[in-house]
Tab-separated table of C-alpha atoms in Angstrom:
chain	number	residue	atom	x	y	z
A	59	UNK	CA	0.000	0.000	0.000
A	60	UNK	CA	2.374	2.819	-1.256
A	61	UNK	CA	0.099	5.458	-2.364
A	62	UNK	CA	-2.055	7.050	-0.442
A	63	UNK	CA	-5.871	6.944	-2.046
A	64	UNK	CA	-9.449	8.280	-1.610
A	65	UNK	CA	-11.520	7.838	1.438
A	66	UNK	CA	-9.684	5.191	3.715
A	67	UNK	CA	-5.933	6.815	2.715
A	68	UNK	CA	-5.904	7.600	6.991
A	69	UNK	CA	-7.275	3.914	7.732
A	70	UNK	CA	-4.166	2.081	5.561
A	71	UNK	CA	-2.365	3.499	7.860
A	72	UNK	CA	-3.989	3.529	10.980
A	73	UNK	CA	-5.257	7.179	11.707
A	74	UNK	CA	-7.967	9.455	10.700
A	75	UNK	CA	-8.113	13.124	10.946
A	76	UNK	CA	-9.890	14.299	13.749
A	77	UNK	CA	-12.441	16.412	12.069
A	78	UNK	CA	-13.111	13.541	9.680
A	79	UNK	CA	-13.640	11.028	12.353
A	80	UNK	CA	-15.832	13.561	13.855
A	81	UNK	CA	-17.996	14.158	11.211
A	82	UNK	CA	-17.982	10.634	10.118
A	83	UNK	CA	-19.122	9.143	13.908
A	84	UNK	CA	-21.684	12.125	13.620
A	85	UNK	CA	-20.399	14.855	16.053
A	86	UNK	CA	-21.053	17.506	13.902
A	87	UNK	CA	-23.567	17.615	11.177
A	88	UNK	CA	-20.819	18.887	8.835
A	89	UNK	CA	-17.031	18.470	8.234
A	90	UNK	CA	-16.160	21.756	8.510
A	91	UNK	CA	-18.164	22.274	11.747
A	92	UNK	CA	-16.139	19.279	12.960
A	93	UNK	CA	-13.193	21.548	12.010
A	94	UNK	CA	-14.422	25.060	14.033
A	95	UNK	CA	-15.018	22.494	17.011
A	96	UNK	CA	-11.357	21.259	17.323
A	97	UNK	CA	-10.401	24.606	16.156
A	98	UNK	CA	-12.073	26.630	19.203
A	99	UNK	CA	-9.421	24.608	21.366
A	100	UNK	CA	-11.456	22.399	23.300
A	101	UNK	CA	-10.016	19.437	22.412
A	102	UNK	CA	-7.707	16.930	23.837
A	103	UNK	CA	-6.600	13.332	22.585
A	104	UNK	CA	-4.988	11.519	25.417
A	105	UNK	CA	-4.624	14.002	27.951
A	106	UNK	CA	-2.898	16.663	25.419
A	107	UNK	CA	-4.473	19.713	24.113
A	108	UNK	CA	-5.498	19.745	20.300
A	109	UNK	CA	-6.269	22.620	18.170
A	110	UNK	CA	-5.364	21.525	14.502
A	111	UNK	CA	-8.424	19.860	12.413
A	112	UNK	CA	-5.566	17.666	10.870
A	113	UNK	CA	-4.216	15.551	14.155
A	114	UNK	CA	-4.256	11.521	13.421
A	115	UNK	CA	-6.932	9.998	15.753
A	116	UNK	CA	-6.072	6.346	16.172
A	117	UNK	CA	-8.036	3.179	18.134
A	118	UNK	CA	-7.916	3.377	21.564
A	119	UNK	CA	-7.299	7.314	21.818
A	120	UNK	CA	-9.219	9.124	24.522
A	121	UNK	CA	-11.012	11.914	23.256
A	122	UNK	CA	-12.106	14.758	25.544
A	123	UNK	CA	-14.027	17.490	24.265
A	124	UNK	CA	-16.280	20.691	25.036
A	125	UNK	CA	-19.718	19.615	22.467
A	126	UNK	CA	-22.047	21.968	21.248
A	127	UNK	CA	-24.321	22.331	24.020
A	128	UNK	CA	-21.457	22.944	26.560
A	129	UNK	CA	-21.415	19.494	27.556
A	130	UNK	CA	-18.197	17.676	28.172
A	131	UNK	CA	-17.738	14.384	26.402
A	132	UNK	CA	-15.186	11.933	26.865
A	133	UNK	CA	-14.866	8.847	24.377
A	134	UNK	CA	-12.768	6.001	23.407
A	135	UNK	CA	-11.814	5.315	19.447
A	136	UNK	CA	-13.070	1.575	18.909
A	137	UNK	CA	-13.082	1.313	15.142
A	138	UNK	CA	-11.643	3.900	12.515
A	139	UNK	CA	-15.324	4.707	10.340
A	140	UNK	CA	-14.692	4.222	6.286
A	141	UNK	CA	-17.915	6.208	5.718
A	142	UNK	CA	-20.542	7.927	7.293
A	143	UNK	CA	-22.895	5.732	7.932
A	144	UNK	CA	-26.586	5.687	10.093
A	145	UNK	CA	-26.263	6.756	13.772
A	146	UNK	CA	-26.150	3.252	14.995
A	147	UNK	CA	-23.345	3.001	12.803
A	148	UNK	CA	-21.483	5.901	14.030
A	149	UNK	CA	-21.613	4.892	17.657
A	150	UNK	CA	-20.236	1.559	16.895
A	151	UNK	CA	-17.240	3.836	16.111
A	152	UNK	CA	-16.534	4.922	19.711
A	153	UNK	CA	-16.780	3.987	23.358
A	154	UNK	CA	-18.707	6.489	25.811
A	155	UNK	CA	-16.785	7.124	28.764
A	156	UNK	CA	-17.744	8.735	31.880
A	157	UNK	CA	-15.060	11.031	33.944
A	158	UNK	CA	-12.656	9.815	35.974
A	159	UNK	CA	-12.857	6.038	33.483
């Protein structure tokens, strides 16, 4: 798998953006209100503060974030989503986790 390609060029190798993985496990209704979401700042993978659309989510990151209705989220990465899919689909995707897990 040399080249990267399409849709699942982040799965070949194991990551996903994180505003695609938000959009695709139905965070936000759009991609590029995934992207204003991480941008804002409230974002952490792991422990570490994220503010770039870009960073590589992986399976098995912990994903803490501010949503749109001020409530605090945390999550675990199960599977990597190839599409976006139905909402049972997109919670298949993640793990919810409650504080302190």
């Amino acid at each position: 798998m040399g080249g990267r390609d399409g849709e699942r060029a982040g799965t070949a190798y194991g990551t996903m953006r994180l505003d695609k993985f938000l959009w695709f496990a139905r965070f936000a209704k759009t991609r590029s209100l995934a992207q204003d979401l991480v941008e804002r700042g409230r974002f952490r993978i792991d422990g570490r503060p994220v503010d770039r659309a870009a960073a590589a989510v992986r399976i098995g990151n912990i994903l803490t974030f501010v949503a749109h209705h001020g409530e605090v989220r945390t999550i675990r990465v199960e599977i990597l989503p190839i599409r976006r899919g139905p909402p049972s689909e997109a919670q298949a995707c993640y793990q919810e986790l409650l504080v302190g897990e």
